XYZ file of C-alpha atoms in Angstrom:
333
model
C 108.508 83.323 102.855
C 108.662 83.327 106.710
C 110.093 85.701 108.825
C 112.622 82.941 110.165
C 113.481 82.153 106.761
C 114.258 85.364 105.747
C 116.196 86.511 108.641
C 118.418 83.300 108.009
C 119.164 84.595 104.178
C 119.870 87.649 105.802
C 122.060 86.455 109.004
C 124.224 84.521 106.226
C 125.226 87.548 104.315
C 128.171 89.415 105.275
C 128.207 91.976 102.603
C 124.334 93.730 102.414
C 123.259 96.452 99.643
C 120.310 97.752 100.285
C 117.581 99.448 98.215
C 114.075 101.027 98.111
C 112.286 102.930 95.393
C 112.576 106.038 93.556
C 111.002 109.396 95.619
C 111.843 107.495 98.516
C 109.300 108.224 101.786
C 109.368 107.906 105.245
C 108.159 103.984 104.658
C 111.198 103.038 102.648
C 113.554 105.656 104.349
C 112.433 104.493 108.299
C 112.683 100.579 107.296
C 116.391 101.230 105.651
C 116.798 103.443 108.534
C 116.235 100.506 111.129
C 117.868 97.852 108.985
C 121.149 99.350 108.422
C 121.670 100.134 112.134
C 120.505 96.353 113.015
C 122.603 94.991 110.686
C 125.354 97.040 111.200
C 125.314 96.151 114.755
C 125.240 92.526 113.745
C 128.765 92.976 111.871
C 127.459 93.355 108.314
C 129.134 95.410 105.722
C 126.136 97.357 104.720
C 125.563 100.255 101.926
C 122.658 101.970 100.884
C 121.601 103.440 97.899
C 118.738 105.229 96.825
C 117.939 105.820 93.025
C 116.104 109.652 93.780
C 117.389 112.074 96.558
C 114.910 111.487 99.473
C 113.253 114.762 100.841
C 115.849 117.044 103.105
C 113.078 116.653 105.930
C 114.179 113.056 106.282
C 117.890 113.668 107.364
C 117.165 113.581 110.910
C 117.003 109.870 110.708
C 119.602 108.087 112.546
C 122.323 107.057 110.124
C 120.534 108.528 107.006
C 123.507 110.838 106.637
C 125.181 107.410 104.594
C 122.800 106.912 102.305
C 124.083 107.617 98.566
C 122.184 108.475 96.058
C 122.555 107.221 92.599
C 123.585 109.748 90.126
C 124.834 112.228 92.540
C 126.919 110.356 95.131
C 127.844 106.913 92.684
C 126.934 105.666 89.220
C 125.474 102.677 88.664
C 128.489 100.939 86.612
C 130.689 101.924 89.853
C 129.101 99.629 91.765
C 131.444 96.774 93.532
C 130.167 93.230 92.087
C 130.628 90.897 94.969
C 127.485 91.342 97.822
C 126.385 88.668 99.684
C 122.715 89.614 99.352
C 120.430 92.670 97.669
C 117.537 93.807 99.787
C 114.812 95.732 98.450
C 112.463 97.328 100.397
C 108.978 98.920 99.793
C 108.672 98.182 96.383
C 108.926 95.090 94.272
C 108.669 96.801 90.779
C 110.980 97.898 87.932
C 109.237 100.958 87.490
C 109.970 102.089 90.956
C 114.086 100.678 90.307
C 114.657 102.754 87.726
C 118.423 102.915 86.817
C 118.953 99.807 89.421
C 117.370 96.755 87.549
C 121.103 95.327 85.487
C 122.624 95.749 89.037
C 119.443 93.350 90.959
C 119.339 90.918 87.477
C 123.315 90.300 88.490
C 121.972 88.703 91.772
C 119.151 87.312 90.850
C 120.215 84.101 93.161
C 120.579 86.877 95.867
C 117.672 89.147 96.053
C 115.363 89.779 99.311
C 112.215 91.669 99.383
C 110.687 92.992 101.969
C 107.095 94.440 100.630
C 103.968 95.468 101.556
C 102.188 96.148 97.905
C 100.315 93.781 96.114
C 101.652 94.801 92.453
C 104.815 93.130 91.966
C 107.342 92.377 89.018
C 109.431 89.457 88.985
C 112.927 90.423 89.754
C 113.773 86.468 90.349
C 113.688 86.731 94.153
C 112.937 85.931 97.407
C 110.434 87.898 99.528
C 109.033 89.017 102.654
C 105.794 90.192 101.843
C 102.300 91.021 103.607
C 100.236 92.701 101.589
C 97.744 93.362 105.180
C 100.755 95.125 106.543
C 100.067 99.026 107.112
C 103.707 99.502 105.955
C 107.139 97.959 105.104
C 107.951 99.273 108.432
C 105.463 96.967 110.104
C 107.081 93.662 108.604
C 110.256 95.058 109.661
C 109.433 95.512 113.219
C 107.889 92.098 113.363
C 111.103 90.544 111.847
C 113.096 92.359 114.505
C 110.985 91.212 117.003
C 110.370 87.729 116.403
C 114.422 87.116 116.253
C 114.287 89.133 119.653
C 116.636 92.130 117.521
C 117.980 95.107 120.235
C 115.243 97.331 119.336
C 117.377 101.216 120.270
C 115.712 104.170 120.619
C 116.774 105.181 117.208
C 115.785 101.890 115.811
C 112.237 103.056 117.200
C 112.438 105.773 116.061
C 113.284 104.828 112.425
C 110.415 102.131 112.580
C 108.149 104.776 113.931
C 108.707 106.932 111.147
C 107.592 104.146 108.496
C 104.863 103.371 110.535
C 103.123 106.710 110.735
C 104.108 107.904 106.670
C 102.253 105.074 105.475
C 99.492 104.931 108.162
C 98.748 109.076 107.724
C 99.671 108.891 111.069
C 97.351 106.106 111.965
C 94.653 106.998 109.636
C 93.978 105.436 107.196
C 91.838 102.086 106.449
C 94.887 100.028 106.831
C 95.514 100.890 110.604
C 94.774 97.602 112.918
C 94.630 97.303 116.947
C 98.071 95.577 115.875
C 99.186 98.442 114.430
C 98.097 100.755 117.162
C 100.222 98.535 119.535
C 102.972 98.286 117.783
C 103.122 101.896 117.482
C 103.324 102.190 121.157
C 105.723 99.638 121.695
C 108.055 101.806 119.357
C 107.423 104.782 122.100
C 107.830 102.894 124.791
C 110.929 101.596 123.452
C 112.187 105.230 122.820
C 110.376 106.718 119.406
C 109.452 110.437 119.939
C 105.847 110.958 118.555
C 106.427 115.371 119.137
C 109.427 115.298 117.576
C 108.316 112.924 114.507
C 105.730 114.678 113.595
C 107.516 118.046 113.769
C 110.321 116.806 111.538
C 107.627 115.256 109.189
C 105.115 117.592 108.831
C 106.098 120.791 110.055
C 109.388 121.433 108.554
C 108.756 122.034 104.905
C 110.959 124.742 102.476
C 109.432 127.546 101.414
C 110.102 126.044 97.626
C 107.671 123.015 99.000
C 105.522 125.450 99.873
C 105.733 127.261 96.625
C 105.012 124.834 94.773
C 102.208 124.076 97.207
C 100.877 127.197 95.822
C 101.226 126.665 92.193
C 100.035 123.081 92.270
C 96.637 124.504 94.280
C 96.301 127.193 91.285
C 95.495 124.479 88.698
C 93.220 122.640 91.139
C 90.171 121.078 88.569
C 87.038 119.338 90.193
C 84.639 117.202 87.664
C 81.168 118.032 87.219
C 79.921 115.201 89.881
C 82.406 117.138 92.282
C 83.892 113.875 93.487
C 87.456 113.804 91.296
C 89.744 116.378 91.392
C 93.459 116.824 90.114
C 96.094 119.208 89.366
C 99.865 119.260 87.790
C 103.076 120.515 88.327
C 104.923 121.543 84.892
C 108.797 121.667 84.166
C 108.051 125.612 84.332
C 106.799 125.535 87.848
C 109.873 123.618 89.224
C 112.043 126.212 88.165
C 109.225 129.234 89.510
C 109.132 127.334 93.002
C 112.766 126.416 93.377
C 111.536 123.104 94.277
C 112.840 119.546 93.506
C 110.840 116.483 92.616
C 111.081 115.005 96.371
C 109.439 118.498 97.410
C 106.187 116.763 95.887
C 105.996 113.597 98.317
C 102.146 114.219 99.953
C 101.107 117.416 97.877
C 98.256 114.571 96.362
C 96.923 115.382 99.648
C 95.633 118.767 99.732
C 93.127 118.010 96.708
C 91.943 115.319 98.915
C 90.938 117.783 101.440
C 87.847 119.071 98.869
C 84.624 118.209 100.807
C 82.901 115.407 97.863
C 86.403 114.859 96.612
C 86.814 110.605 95.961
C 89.617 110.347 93.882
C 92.417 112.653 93.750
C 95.443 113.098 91.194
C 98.724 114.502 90.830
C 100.225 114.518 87.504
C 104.158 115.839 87.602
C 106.161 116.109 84.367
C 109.614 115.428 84.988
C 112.545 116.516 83.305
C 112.894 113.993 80.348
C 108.876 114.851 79.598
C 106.934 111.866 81.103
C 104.539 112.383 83.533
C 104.590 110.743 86.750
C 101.074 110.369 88.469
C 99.925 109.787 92.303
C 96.127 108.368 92.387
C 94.416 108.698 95.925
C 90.705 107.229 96.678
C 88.985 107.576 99.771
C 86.839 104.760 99.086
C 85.458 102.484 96.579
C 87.743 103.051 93.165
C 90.724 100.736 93.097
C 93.545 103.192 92.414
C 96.334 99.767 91.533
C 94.001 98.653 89.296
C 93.908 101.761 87.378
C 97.887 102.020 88.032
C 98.123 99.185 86.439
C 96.541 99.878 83.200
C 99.807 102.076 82.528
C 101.967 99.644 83.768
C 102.048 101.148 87.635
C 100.715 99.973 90.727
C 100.851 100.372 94.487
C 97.505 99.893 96.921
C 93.913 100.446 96.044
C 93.915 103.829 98.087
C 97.314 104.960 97.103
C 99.170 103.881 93.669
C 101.607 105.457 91.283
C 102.265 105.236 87.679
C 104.314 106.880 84.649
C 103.382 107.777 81.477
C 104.306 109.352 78.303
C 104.100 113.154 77.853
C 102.627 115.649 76.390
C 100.976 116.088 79.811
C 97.740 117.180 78.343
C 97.409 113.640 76.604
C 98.652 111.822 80.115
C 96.186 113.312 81.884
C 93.181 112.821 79.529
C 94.484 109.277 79.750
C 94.321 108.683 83.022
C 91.171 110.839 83.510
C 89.454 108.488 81.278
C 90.586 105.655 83.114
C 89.037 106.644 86.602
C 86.292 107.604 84.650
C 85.722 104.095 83.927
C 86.832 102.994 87.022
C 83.719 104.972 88.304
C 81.198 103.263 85.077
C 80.930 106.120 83.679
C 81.576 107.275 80.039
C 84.390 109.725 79.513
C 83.833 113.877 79.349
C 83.889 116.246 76.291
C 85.761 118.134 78.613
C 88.690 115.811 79.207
């Protein structure tokens, strides 16, 4: 769908809900962020809601302080019934919806998404998606830009933020000269890079960092050296203090292992699945193996949820980047 296309659907809307997925990041969070002030400024009615509480570290984002959150600030039957359009952005799948998808199948005339991902479900909609785009935030920017959108300083900001949470602030694979450029367009136009990354990544709870802790006590490495994981239970939630937003990026510090390739967090969550963030540096498509367990995401980052016990999840998934790798699965598994 072009970007003029798109930004018609949404210029004919007066009444916009907008969405993103569940753990919502500095991707989804930034490109809402930027959207609702846009539109907002435009004369749409706009609301968002999010269907997990977004990490407290995020609330410095201009006009974040509106976003609800379903199950603590509205219920999903309270919704009103008469928008003009739903937009969804950063995600395209039901898994990542959860508690959302009878409220998106009522508009199913009416739905927008904006995407970057290459897994997607069909929720019987329109889309916006570049699957070469380092973030949601980049298609965002380039729709504002291309229907010459006041870009503010907060705006910036906002699209700054997406830009550098999915990027690993501009490094990983997926960073371009166009990306580069575009990031300092969003400074020159008012984003503060000091500030950013001091909100982002130096402003943590001590429960994060707790649970930091306990997640780097069950740290395994395989034999080869080159896969390592580690899990969060029920149990250490309640040790650390910490919520399930407090584990956005902890996949990271296995990743840190010199000879690590593929990296995995497996979190069991409070009805007993298990909820697992696959990481490769190289070489092993992490959506394809997503997607045997009905997940997905990019082949260097992707997400999926499983059944519990988390002994068998992780086995399962073990096995699976085991193949992934051509090679036959552990005794030790």
């Amino acid at each position: 769908m072009p970007d003029a296309k798109a930004w018609k659907q949404i210029v004919a809307a007066r009444r916009i809900l907008m969405l993103t997925h569940t753990k919502p990041d500095g991707d989804g969070l930034g490109s809402l962020a930027a959207l609702q002030e846009a539109l907002t400024a435009l004369g749409k009615e706009v609301r968002v809601i999010l269907p997990s509480e977004p990490a407290a570290k995020y609330a410095f984002l201009a006009g974040s302080e509106k976003f609800e959150v379903l199950g603590r600030d509205v219920q999903a039957d309270q919704f009103p019934r008469d928008w003009d359009l739903i937009l969804v952005v950063d995600t395209c799948t039901w898994d990542q919806l959860e508690g959302l998808r009878g409220l998106i199948e009522d508009y199913s005339d009416r739905v927008l998404v904006i995407d970057h991902h290459m897994t997607r479900d069909d929720l019987r909609h329109q889309e916006l998606v570049d699957v070469g785009a380092a973030a949601a935030g980049e298609i965002v920017a380039r729709l504002m830009e291309r229907q010459a959108v006041a870009i503010t300083p907060t705006i910036a900001e906002s699209l700054f933020v997406s830009l550098v949470s999915d990027t690993g602030w501009f490094r990983f694979p997926s960073v371009t000269p166009a990306v580069l450029h575009l990031g300092a367009r969003l400074v020159e136009q008012g984003a503060r890079p000091s500030v950013v990354y001091e909100r982002l990544y130096q402003s943590e709870s001590l429960a994060k960092m707790n649970l930091i802790r306990e997640a780097l006590s069950t740290l395994t490495l395989s034999p080869e050296g080159d896969v390592a994981w580690f899990w969060l239970t029920r149990d250490t939630f309640a040790r650390s203090g910490a919520k399930l937003s407090d584990t956005e990026n902890i996949i990271d510090e296995c990743q840190k292992v010199a000879g690590v390739l593929v990296g995995l967090l497996f979190t069991e969550i409070e009805d007993g699945s298990v909820r697992v963030s696959l990481r490769s540096k190289r070489d092993v498509d992490m959506a394809a193996v997503s997607a045997r367990f009905g997940g997905g995401g990019h082949a260097r980052a992707a997400g999926c949820r499983l059944p519990g016990p988390l002994p068998a999840a992780r086995r399962a998934v073990l096995e699976a980047v085991y193949a992934a790798l051509g090679r036959p699965p552990c005794p030790w598994m």
